[in-house]
mmCIF file of C-alpha atoms in Angstrom:
data_model
loop_
_atom_site.group_PDB
_atom_site.id
_atom_site.type_symbol
_atom_site.label_atom_id
_atom_site.label_comp_id
_atom_site.label_asym_id
_atom_site.label_seq_id
_atom_site.Cartn_x
_atom_site.Cartn_y
_atom_site.Cartn_z
ATOM 1 C CA MET A 957 0.000 0.000 0.000
ATOM 2 C CA PRO A 958 1.565 3.348 -1.007
ATOM 3 C CA VAL A 959 2.129 5.447 2.108
ATOM 4 C CA LEU A 960 0.536 8.566 0.586
ATOM 5 C CA GLY A 961 -2.940 8.365 -0.905
ATOM 6 C CA PHE A 962 -5.279 10.695 -2.774
ATOM 7 C CA GLY A 963 -8.750 11.089 -1.240
ATOM 8 C CA THR A 964 -11.664 11.597 -3.627
ATOM 9 C CA TYR A 965 -14.510 12.663 -1.330
ATOM 10 C CA ALA A 966 -16.167 15.947 -2.291
ATOM 11 C CA PRO A 967 -19.175 17.858 -0.906
ATOM 12 C CA ASP A 968 -22.509 17.341 -2.670
ATOM 13 C CA HIS A 969 -22.351 20.755 -4.322
ATOM 14 C CA THR A 970 -19.071 19.892 -6.074
ATOM 15 C CA PRO A 971 -19.630 18.734 -9.684
ATOM 16 C CA LYS A 972 -18.700 15.054 -10.005
ATOM 17 C CA SER A 973 -16.616 15.926 -13.050
ATOM 18 C CA GLN A 974 -14.178 17.653 -10.699
ATOM 19 C CA ALA A 975 -13.447 14.298 -9.048
ATOM 20 C CA ALA A 976 -12.361 12.969 -12.428
ATOM 21 C CA GLU A 977 -10.181 15.977 -13.223
ATOM 22 C CA ALA A 978 -8.577 16.007 -9.770
ATOM 23 C CA THR A 979 -7.845 12.283 -9.951
ATOM 24 C CA LYS A 980 -6.106 12.736 -13.293
ATOM 25 C CA VAL A 981 -4.004 15.569 -11.861
ATOM 26 C CA ALA A 982 -3.141 13.425 -8.835
ATOM 27 C CA ILE A 983 -1.965 10.551 -11.031
ATOM 28 C CA ASP A 984 0.081 12.940 -13.191
ATOM 29 C CA VAL A 985 1.712 14.362 -10.063
ATOM 30 C CA GLY A 986 2.670 10.900 -8.813
ATOM 31 C CA PHE A 987 -0.146 9.619 -6.589
ATOM 32 C CA ARG A 988 -0.710 5.907 -7.073
ATOM 33 C CA HIS A 989 -2.948 5.240 -4.062
ATOM 34 C CA ILE A 990 -6.523 6.358 -4.828
ATOM 35 C CA ASP A 991 -9.111 6.229 -2.023
ATOM 36 C CA SER A 992 -12.843 6.307 -2.744
ATOM 37 C CA ALA A 993 -16.108 4.776 -1.532
ATOM 38 C CA TYR A 994 -19.674 3.958 -2.495
ATOM 39 C CA LEU A 995 -20.751 6.746 -0.131
ATOM 40 C CA TYR A 996 -18.906 9.354 -2.216
ATOM 41 C CA GLN A 997 -21.106 8.591 -5.235
ATOM 42 C CA ASN A 998 -18.337 9.407 -7.721
ATOM 43 C CA GLU A 999 -16.698 6.065 -8.485
ATOM 44 C CA GLU A 1000 -17.778 6.174 -12.111
ATOM 45 C CA GLU A 1001 -15.922 9.473 -12.580
ATOM 46 C CA VAL A 1002 -12.865 8.319 -10.641
ATOM 47 C CA GLY A 1003 -12.754 5.108 -12.656
ATOM 48 C CA GLN A 1004 -12.975 7.089 -15.881
ATOM 49 C CA ALA A 1005 -10.002 9.192 -14.778
ATOM 50 C CA ILE A 1006 -7.933 6.113 -13.963
ATOM 51 C CA TRP A 1007 -8.687 4.559 -17.346
ATOM 52 C CA GLU A 1008 -7.796 7.773 -19.171
ATOM 53 C CA LYS A 1009 -4.384 7.799 -17.479
ATOM 54 C CA ILE A 1010 -3.924 4.119 -18.362
ATOM 55 C CA ALA A 1011 -4.901 4.841 -21.958
ATOM 56 C CA ASP A 1012 -2.406 7.697 -22.342
ATOM 57 C CA GLY A 1013 0.401 5.549 -20.946
ATOM 58 C CA THR A 1014 0.929 7.423 -17.675
ATOM 59 C CA VAL A 1015 0.254 4.306 -15.597
ATOM 60 C CA LYS A 1016 -0.657 0.655 -15.885
ATOM 61 C CA ARG A 1017 -3.511 -0.864 -13.883
ATOM 62 C CA GLU A 1018 -1.035 -2.634 -11.609
ATOM 63 C CA ASP A 1019 0.553 0.738 -10.745
ATOM 64 C CA ILE A 1020 -2.677 1.940 -9.129
ATOM 65 C CA PHE A 1021 -3.689 0.953 -5.596
ATOM 66 C CA TYR A 1022 -7.441 1.541 -5.459
ATOM 67 C CA THR A 1023 -9.518 1.439 -2.274
ATOM 68 C CA THR A 1024 -13.296 1.296 -2.069
ATOM 69 C CA LYS A 1025 -15.559 0.927 0.969
ATOM 70 C CA LEU A 1026 -18.604 -1.114 1.921
ATOM 71 C CA TRP A 1027 -21.307 1.270 3.108
ATOM 72 C CA ALA A 1028 -23.496 0.680 6.175
ATOM 73 C CA THR A 1029 -26.579 -0.266 4.143
ATOM 74 C CA PHE A 1030 -24.777 -3.293 2.667
ATOM 75 C CA LEU A 1031 -23.373 -5.001 5.768
ATOM 76 C CA ARG A 1032 -25.667 -8.016 5.520
ATOM 77 C CA PRO A 1033 -23.401 -10.838 4.329
ATOM 78 C CA GLU A 1034 -25.495 -11.555 1.236
ATOM 79 C CA LEU A 1035 -25.187 -7.903 0.128
ATOM 80 C CA VAL A 1036 -21.400 -7.602 0.416
ATOM 81 C CA ARG A 1037 -20.322 -9.159 -2.872
ATOM 82 C CA PRO A 1038 -23.076 -7.468 -4.937
ATOM 83 C CA ALA A 1039 -22.022 -4.104 -3.442
ATOM 84 C CA LEU A 1040 -18.410 -4.675 -4.459
ATOM 85 C CA GLU A 1041 -19.423 -5.895 -7.901
ATOM 86 C CA SER A 1042 -21.500 -2.725 -8.337
ATOM 87 C CA SER A 1043 -18.447 -0.581 -7.544
ATOM 88 C CA LEU A 1044 -16.309 -2.614 -9.926
ATOM 89 C CA LYS A 1045 -18.842 -2.106 -12.710
ATOM 90 C CA LYS A 1046 -18.869 1.662 -12.150
ATOM 91 C CA LEU A 1047 -15.072 1.735 -12.078
ATOM 92 C CA GLY A 1048 -14.610 -0.526 -15.062
ATOM 93 C CA LEU A 1049 -12.184 -2.628 -13.031
ATOM 94 C CA ASP A 1050 -11.872 -6.386 -12.561
ATOM 95 C CA TYR A 1051 -10.669 -6.004 -8.980
ATOM 96 C CA VAL A 1052 -9.870 -3.412 -6.324
ATOM 97 C CA ASP A 1053 -6.707 -3.440 -4.255
ATOM 98 C CA LEU A 1054 -8.445 -2.839 -0.942
ATOM 99 C CA PHE A 1055 -12.066 -3.288 0.156
ATOM 100 C CA ILE A 1056 -12.940 -2.047 3.632
ATOM 101 C CA ILE A 1057 -15.957 -1.864 5.925
ATOM 102 C CA HIS A 1058 -16.700 1.880 6.011
ATOM 103 C CA VAL A 1059 -18.391 2.017 9.436
ATOM 104 C CA PRO A 1060 -18.844 -0.667 12.109
ATOM 105 C CA PHE A 1061 -22.640 -0.609 12.286
ATOM 106 C CA ALA A 1062 -25.437 -1.438 9.888
ATOM 107 C CA MET A 1063 -28.237 0.750 8.574
ATOM 108 C CA LYS A 1064 -31.429 -0.463 6.939
ATOM 109 C CA ALA A 1065 -30.543 -2.243 3.713
ATOM 110 C CA GLY A 1066 -31.324 -0.470 0.458
ATOM 111 C CA GLU A 1067 -30.119 2.211 -1.926
ATOM 112 C CA GLU A 1068 -30.815 5.110 0.444
ATOM 113 C CA LEU A 1069 -27.506 6.356 1.849
ATOM 114 C CA LEU A 1070 -28.977 7.442 5.194
ATOM 115 C CA PRO A 1071 -32.314 5.636 5.660
ATOM 116 C CA LYS A 1072 -34.531 7.466 8.133
ATOM 117 C CA ASN A 1073 -37.915 6.885 9.734
ATOM 118 C CA ALA A 1074 -40.795 9.367 9.853
ATOM 119 C CA SER A 1075 -39.145 11.126 12.802
ATOM 120 C CA GLY A 1076 -35.937 11.686 10.874
ATOM 121 C CA GLU A 1077 -33.973 9.109 12.869
ATOM 122 C CA ILE A 1078 -31.468 6.822 11.185
ATOM 123 C CA ILE A 1079 -32.861 3.291 10.847
ATOM 124 C CA LEU A 1080 -30.340 0.754 12.112
ATOM 125 C CA GLU A 1081 -30.109 -2.993 11.667
ATOM 126 C CA THR A 1082 -28.479 -5.674 13.775
ATOM 127 C CA VAL A 1083 -25.757 -7.365 11.728
ATOM 128 C CA ASP A 1084 -22.917 -9.432 13.155
ATOM 129 C CA LEU A 1085 -19.686 -7.858 11.937
ATOM 130 C CA CYS A 1086 -18.032 -11.273 11.975
ATOM 131 C CA ASP A 1087 -20.524 -12.473 9.373
ATOM 132 C CA THR A 1088 -19.838 -9.371 7.298
ATOM 133 C CA TRP A 1089 -16.114 -10.027 7.589
ATOM 134 C CA GLU A 1090 -16.531 -13.590 6.322
ATOM 135 C CA ALA A 1091 -18.287 -12.175 3.254
ATOM 136 C CA LEU A 1092 -15.295 -9.854 2.646
ATOM 137 C CA GLU A 1093 -12.971 -12.852 2.944
ATOM 138 C CA LYS A 1094 -14.985 -14.589 0.227
ATOM 139 C CA CYS A 1095 -14.597 -11.519 -2.009
ATOM 140 C CA LYS A 1096 -10.841 -11.780 -1.567
ATOM 141 C CA ASP A 1097 -10.898 -15.494 -2.356
ATOM 142 C CA ALA A 1098 -12.927 -14.733 -5.498
ATOM 143 C CA GLY A 1099 -10.241 -12.330 -6.701
ATOM 144 C CA LEU A 1100 -12.520 -9.288 -6.534
ATOM 145 C CA THR A 1101 -10.183 -7.551 -4.073
ATOM 146 C CA LYS A 1102 -6.507 -8.018 -3.288
ATOM 147 C CA SER A 1103 -6.900 -7.163 0.398
ATOM 148 C CA ILE A 1104 -9.598 -6.359 2.976
ATOM 149 C CA GLY A 1105 -9.750 -4.008 5.938
ATOM 150 C CA VAL A 1106 -11.900 -1.811 8.158
ATOM 151 C CA SER A 1107 -12.558 1.836 8.910
ATOM 152 C CA ASN A 1108 -13.598 3.673 12.081
ATOM 153 C CA PHE A 1109 -12.936 0.621 14.277
ATOM 154 C CA ASN A 1110 -11.594 0.894 17.808
ATOM 155 C CA HIS A 1111 -9.284 -1.706 19.323
ATOM 156 C CA LYS A 1112 -12.167 -3.702 20.837
ATOM 157 C CA LEU A 1113 -13.875 -4.071 17.475
ATOM 158 C CA LEU A 1114 -10.555 -4.948 15.870
ATOM 159 C CA GLU A 1115 -10.168 -7.657 18.494
ATOM 160 C CA LEU A 1116 -13.677 -8.894 17.680
ATOM 161 C CA ILE A 1117 -12.481 -9.615 14.133
ATOM 162 C CA LEU A 1118 -9.004 -10.815 15.130
ATOM 163 C CA ASN A 1119 -10.466 -13.293 17.631
ATOM 164 C CA LYS A 1120 -13.197 -14.551 15.315
ATOM 165 C CA PRO A 1121 -13.240 -18.375 15.168
ATOM 166 C CA GLY A 1122 -12.100 -19.536 11.763
ATOM 167 C CA LEU A 1123 -10.580 -16.182 10.802
ATOM 168 C CA LYS A 1124 -8.986 -16.555 7.368
ATOM 169 C CA TYR A 1125 -7.589 -13.060 6.781
ATOM 170 C CA LYS A 1126 -7.033 -10.348 9.357
ATOM 171 C CA PRO A 1127 -7.701 -6.690 8.484
ATOM 172 C CA THR A 1128 -4.926 -5.141 6.395
ATOM 173 C CA CYS A 1129 -5.738 -1.677 7.687
ATOM 174 C CA ASN A 1130 -7.937 0.492 9.870
ATOM 175 C CA GLN A 1131 -8.811 3.860 8.353
ATOM 176 C CA VAL A 1132 -9.707 6.541 10.926
ATOM 177 C CA GLU A 1133 -9.784 10.308 11.364
ATOM 178 C CA CYS A 1134 -6.246 11.232 12.394
ATOM 179 C CA HIS A 1135 -4.379 14.553 12.479
ATOM 180 C CA PRO A 1136 -2.296 16.566 14.986
ATOM 181 C CA TYR A 1137 -5.410 17.531 16.966
ATOM 182 C CA LEU A 1138 -6.488 13.843 17.100
ATOM 183 C CA ASN A 1139 -3.313 11.786 16.837
ATOM 184 C CA GLN A 1140 -4.820 8.394 17.769
ATOM 185 C CA SER A 1141 -1.591 7.412 19.536
ATOM 186 C CA LYS A 1142 -3.044 4.502 21.521
ATOM 187 C CA LEU A 1143 -4.945 3.117 18.561
ATOM 188 C CA LEU A 1144 -1.809 3.439 16.420
ATOM 189 C CA GLU A 1145 0.198 1.531 19.015
ATOM 190 C CA PHE A 1146 -2.422 -1.227 19.099
ATOM 191 C CA CYS A 1147 -2.585 -1.491 15.308
ATOM 192 C CA LYS A 1148 1.192 -1.709 15.041
ATOM 193 C CA SER A 1149 1.200 -4.513 17.633
ATOM 194 C CA LYS A 1150 -1.212 -6.470 15.431
ATOM 195 C CA ASP A 1151 0.537 -5.617 12.144
ATOM 196 C CA ILE A 1152 -2.473 -3.589 10.983
ATOM 197 C CA VAL A 1153 -1.784 -0.420 9.007
ATOM 198 C CA LEU A 1154 -3.385 2.743 10.382
ATOM 199 C CA VAL A 1155 -4.631 4.941 7.530
ATOM 200 C CA ALA A 1156 -5.350 8.597 8.344
ATOM 201 C CA TYR A 1157 -8.241 10.513 6.809
ATOM 202 C CA SER A 1158 -8.955 14.213 7.469
ATOM 203 C CA ALA A 1159 -5.188 14.477 7.949
ATOM 204 C CA LEU A 1160 -5.299 18.161 7.008
ATOM 205 C CA GLY A 1161 -8.224 18.904 9.284
ATOM 206 C CA SER A 1162 -10.946 18.156 6.692
ATOM 207 C CA GLN A 1163 -12.331 20.253 3.852
ATOM 208 C CA ARG A 1164 -14.704 21.935 6.308
ATOM 209 C CA ASP A 1165 -17.812 20.796 4.477
ATOM 210 C CA PRO A 1166 -20.611 22.272 6.652
ATOM 211 C CA GLN A 1167 -22.600 19.058 6.213
ATOM 212 C CA TRP A 1168 -19.992 17.193 8.260
ATOM 213 C CA VAL A 1169 -17.800 19.777 10.011
ATOM 214 C CA ASP A 1170 -18.672 22.288 12.726
ATOM 215 C CA PRO A 1171 -17.875 25.737 11.261
ATOM 216 C CA ASP A 1172 -16.655 26.854 14.684
ATOM 217 C CA SER A 1173 -13.974 24.159 14.871
ATOM 218 C CA PRO A 1174 -10.376 25.424 14.795
ATOM 219 C CA HIS A 1175 -8.475 25.538 11.513
ATOM 220 C CA LEU A 1176 -5.694 22.973 11.842
ATOM 221 C CA LEU A 1177 -3.537 24.583 9.171
ATOM 222 C CA GLU A 1178 -3.643 27.895 11.057
ATOM 223 C CA GLU A 1179 -2.082 26.235 14.113
ATOM 224 C CA PRO A 1180 0.915 28.436 15.144
ATOM 225 C CA ILE A 1181 3.179 25.485 15.966
ATOM 226 C CA LEU A 1182 2.575 23.893 12.572
ATOM 227 C CA LYS A 1183 3.184 27.242 10.881
ATOM 228 C CA SER A 1184 6.411 27.754 12.807
ATOM 229 C CA ILE A 1185 7.736 24.295 11.916
ATOM 230 C CA ALA A 1186 6.664 24.802 8.309
ATOM 231 C CA LYS A 1187 8.538 28.097 8.114
ATOM 232 C CA LYS A 1188 11.686 26.469 9.498
ATOM 233 C CA HIS A 1189 11.598 23.825 6.751
ATOM 234 C CA SER A 1190 10.377 26.207 4.014
ATOM 235 C CA ARG A 1191 7.234 24.122 3.690
ATOM 236 C CA SER A 1192 3.494 24.620 4.144
ATOM 237 C CA PRO A 1193 1.631 23.636 7.331
ATOM 238 C CA GLY A 1194 -0.212 21.018 5.258
ATOM 239 C CA GLN A 1195 3.038 19.411 4.139
ATOM 240 C CA VAL A 1196 4.206 19.299 7.753
ATOM 241 C CA ALA A 1197 0.919 17.685 8.876
ATOM 242 C CA LEU A 1198 1.250 15.001 6.186
ATOM 243 C CA ARG A 1199 4.950 14.395 6.835
ATOM 244 C CA TYR A 1200 4.191 14.011 10.548
ATOM 245 C CA GLN A 1201 1.985 11.008 9.792
ATOM 246 C CA LEU A 1202 4.537 9.349 7.516
ATOM 247 C CA GLN A 1203 7.212 9.548 10.184
ATOM 248 C CA ARG A 1204 4.844 7.909 12.695
ATOM 249 C CA GLY A 1205 4.336 4.963 10.369
ATOM 250 C CA VAL A 1206 0.836 6.034 9.345
ATOM 251 C CA VAL A 1207 -0.427 5.806 5.763
ATOM 252 C CA VAL A 1208 -1.941 9.210 5.069
ATOM 253 C CA LEU A 1209 -4.653 10.390 2.681
ATOM 254 C CA ALA A 1210 -4.473 13.902 1.248
ATOM 255 C CA LYS A 1211 -7.658 15.376 -0.142
ATOM 256 C CA SER A 1212 -7.865 18.413 -2.438
ATOM 257 C CA PHE A 1213 -9.355 19.255 -5.821
ATOM 258 C CA SER A 1214 -6.979 22.211 -6.294
ATOM 259 C CA GLU A 1215 -4.175 21.453 -8.755
ATOM 260 C CA LYS A 1216 -1.751 23.584 -6.744
ATOM 261 C CA ARG A 1217 -2.610 21.800 -3.477
ATOM 262 C CA ILE A 1218 -2.513 18.349 -5.041
ATOM 263 C CA LYS A 1219 1.026 19.018 -6.264
ATOM 264 C CA GLU A 1220 2.035 20.482 -2.906
ATOM 265 C CA ASN A 1221 0.581 17.536 -0.979
ATOM 266 C CA PHE A 1222 2.763 15.115 -2.929
ATOM 267 C CA GLN A 1223 5.975 17.006 -2.164
ATOM 268 C CA ILE A 1224 6.594 15.533 1.284
ATOM 269 C CA PHE A 1225 9.317 12.972 0.576
ATOM 270 C CA ASP A 1226 12.312 15.300 0.353
ATOM 271 C CA PHE A 1227 12.429 16.698 3.883
ATOM 272 C CA GLU A 1228 12.328 15.284 7.406
ATOM 273 C CA LEU A 1229 10.936 16.573 10.673
ATOM 274 C CA THR A 1230 13.320 16.570 13.625
ATOM 275 C CA PRO A 1231 12.570 14.664 16.845
ATOM 276 C CA GLU A 1232 11.842 18.060 18.415
ATOM 277 C CA ASP A 1233 9.354 18.846 15.644
ATOM 278 C CA MET A 1234 7.629 15.525 16.143
ATOM 279 C CA LYS A 1235 7.401 16.040 19.903
ATOM 280 C CA ALA A 1236 5.939 19.513 19.434
ATOM 281 C CA ILE A 1237 3.290 18.200 17.031
ATOM 282 C CA ASP A 1238 2.510 15.293 19.374
ATOM 283 C CA GLY A 1239 1.771 17.936 21.991
ATOM 284 C CA LEU A 1240 -1.010 19.433 19.858
ATOM 285 C CA ASN A 1241 -3.297 16.459 20.462
ATOM 286 C CA ARG A 1242 -6.607 17.519 21.990
ATOM 287 C CA ASN A 1243 -8.842 14.610 20.896
ATOM 288 C CA LEU A 1244 -10.714 16.977 18.605
ATOM 289 C CA ARG A 1245 -12.875 15.502 15.876
ATOM 290 C CA TYR A 1246 -13.795 17.396 12.748
ATOM 291 C CA ASP A 1247 -16.132 14.762 11.356
ATOM 292 C CA LYS A 1248 -19.691 15.397 12.540
ATOM 293 C CA LEU A 1249 -20.483 11.786 11.750
ATOM 294 C CA GLN A 1250 -19.617 11.510 15.426
ATOM 295 C CA LEU A 1251 -23.298 12.404 15.750
ATOM 296 C CA LEU A 1252 -23.792 8.855 14.505
ATOM 297 C CA TRP A 1253 -20.784 7.257 16.131
ATOM 298 C CA TYR A 1254 -17.902 8.213 18.354
ATOM 299 C CA GLN A 1255 -14.770 6.111 17.813
ATOM 300 C CA ASP A 1256 -11.647 6.484 19.883
ATOM 301 C CA ASP A 1257 -9.055 4.633 21.924
ATOM 302 C CA ALA A 1258 -11.520 4.061 24.749
ATOM 303 C CA GLY A 1259 -14.255 2.522 22.677
ATOM 304 C CA LEU A 1260 -16.751 2.901 19.880
ATOM 305 C CA CYS A 1261 -20.018 4.521 20.824
ATOM 306 C CA LEU A 1262 -23.126 5.377 18.894
ATOM 307 C CA LEU A 1263 -25.303 8.403 19.459
ATOM 308 C CA HIS A 1264 -28.600 9.563 18.021
ATOM 309 C CA GLN A 1265 -30.463 12.442 19.614
ATOM 310 C CA SER A 1266 -30.935 11.735 23.329
ATOM 311 C CA ARG A 1267 -30.060 8.047 23.532
ATOM 312 C CA TRP A 1268 -29.034 5.301 21.124
ATOM 313 C CA GLU A 1269 -27.854 1.788 21.875
ATOM 314 C CA LEU A 1270 -26.748 -0.907 19.486
ATOM 315 C CA GLN A 1271 -25.421 -4.425 19.670
ATOM 316 C CA THR A 1272 -22.688 -4.856 17.040
ATOM 317 C CA GLY A 1273 -21.489 -8.421 16.848
ATOM 318 C CA ALA A 1274 -20.724 -9.517 20.386
ATOM 319 C CA VAL A 1275 -19.723 -6.046 21.597
ATOM 320 C CA PRO A 1276 -22.311 -3.948 23.454
ATOM 321 C CA ILE A 1277 -22.054 -0.307 22.370
ATOM 322 C CA GLN A 1278 -23.182 2.446 24.714
ATOM 323 C CA PRO A 1279 -24.022 6.037 23.753
ATOM 324 C CA PHE A 1280 -21.425 8.669 24.563
ATOM 325 C CA TRP A 1281 -20.855 12.271 23.677
ATOM 326 C CA ASN A 1282 -17.267 13.482 23.819
ATOM 327 C CA GLY A 1283 -16.466 10.464 25.950
ATOM 328 C CA LEU A 1284 -19.237 11.092 28.517
ATOM 329 C CA PRO A 1285 -22.364 8.947 28.843
ATOM 330 C CA VAL A 1286 -25.505 10.529 27.428
ATOM 331 C CA ARG A 1287 -28.412 10.580 29.868
ATOM 332 C CA GLU A 1288 -32.006 11.250 28.960
#
């Protein structure tokens, strides 16, 4: 898995054609790890971009490491392979390099991305994650994906999979929100101990899409310490934030549809942060989440918790999940 990846998520108001153009720029610049998902609803455009760069000789299929994700409405075991096959059809690919469970809980099956009842509440289903994992294993055996993994899992849910009777393949990776304000140090340590790659999304503090991000949250790239370190190395704060993850042994995803930023984000292999720099950035951790999907789930070193309005409980596999908000129990 290439240690630097290009993220393809874009807000709803962004024309899908921009995903195609940005992906082509990313491949031209040197990105070979492309991260997408059913949820992003742009795999057809991303696939088109990949094939255009194959056609013009820039890359071969085997040069590209492509990740897609199984959305929450397809966690029933019988829906897993059809969901992957649907992505493959949109992409025009015979296989993906990595197929991961996007979130560790199931929503009502169907084509609706966020199925809701008459009261506007998300409709959940009870699905055993171990059964879902077995279905992913079968996709790997069928040659539809080279590797399988998870996203937004805490260490207890990782252990649920790792300790599953008859486990055939363990997760290759765990993709989570991770940046200097949320450095996931304990989860990283656990993943390393199990030879699971931690993949960081929102590594630059997110695109600040108001649908998912609180507009009052601090701007990571305006952080004075990052700016000071960046100035010392004649780099941008974003390059420092990305380099920080590489030096921790984290695979990092960089997301931008700006040609200038895409090029800048790739230029992180020709400088190195000092131990003092790394320590200073470690000190920025404040367990701050940008992703407002924490309104649906809250995943951290201490545990995975689900939240919906005043109270929301779910049984996922064999692990009871209790509602929390910012680490504190929610009481009605």
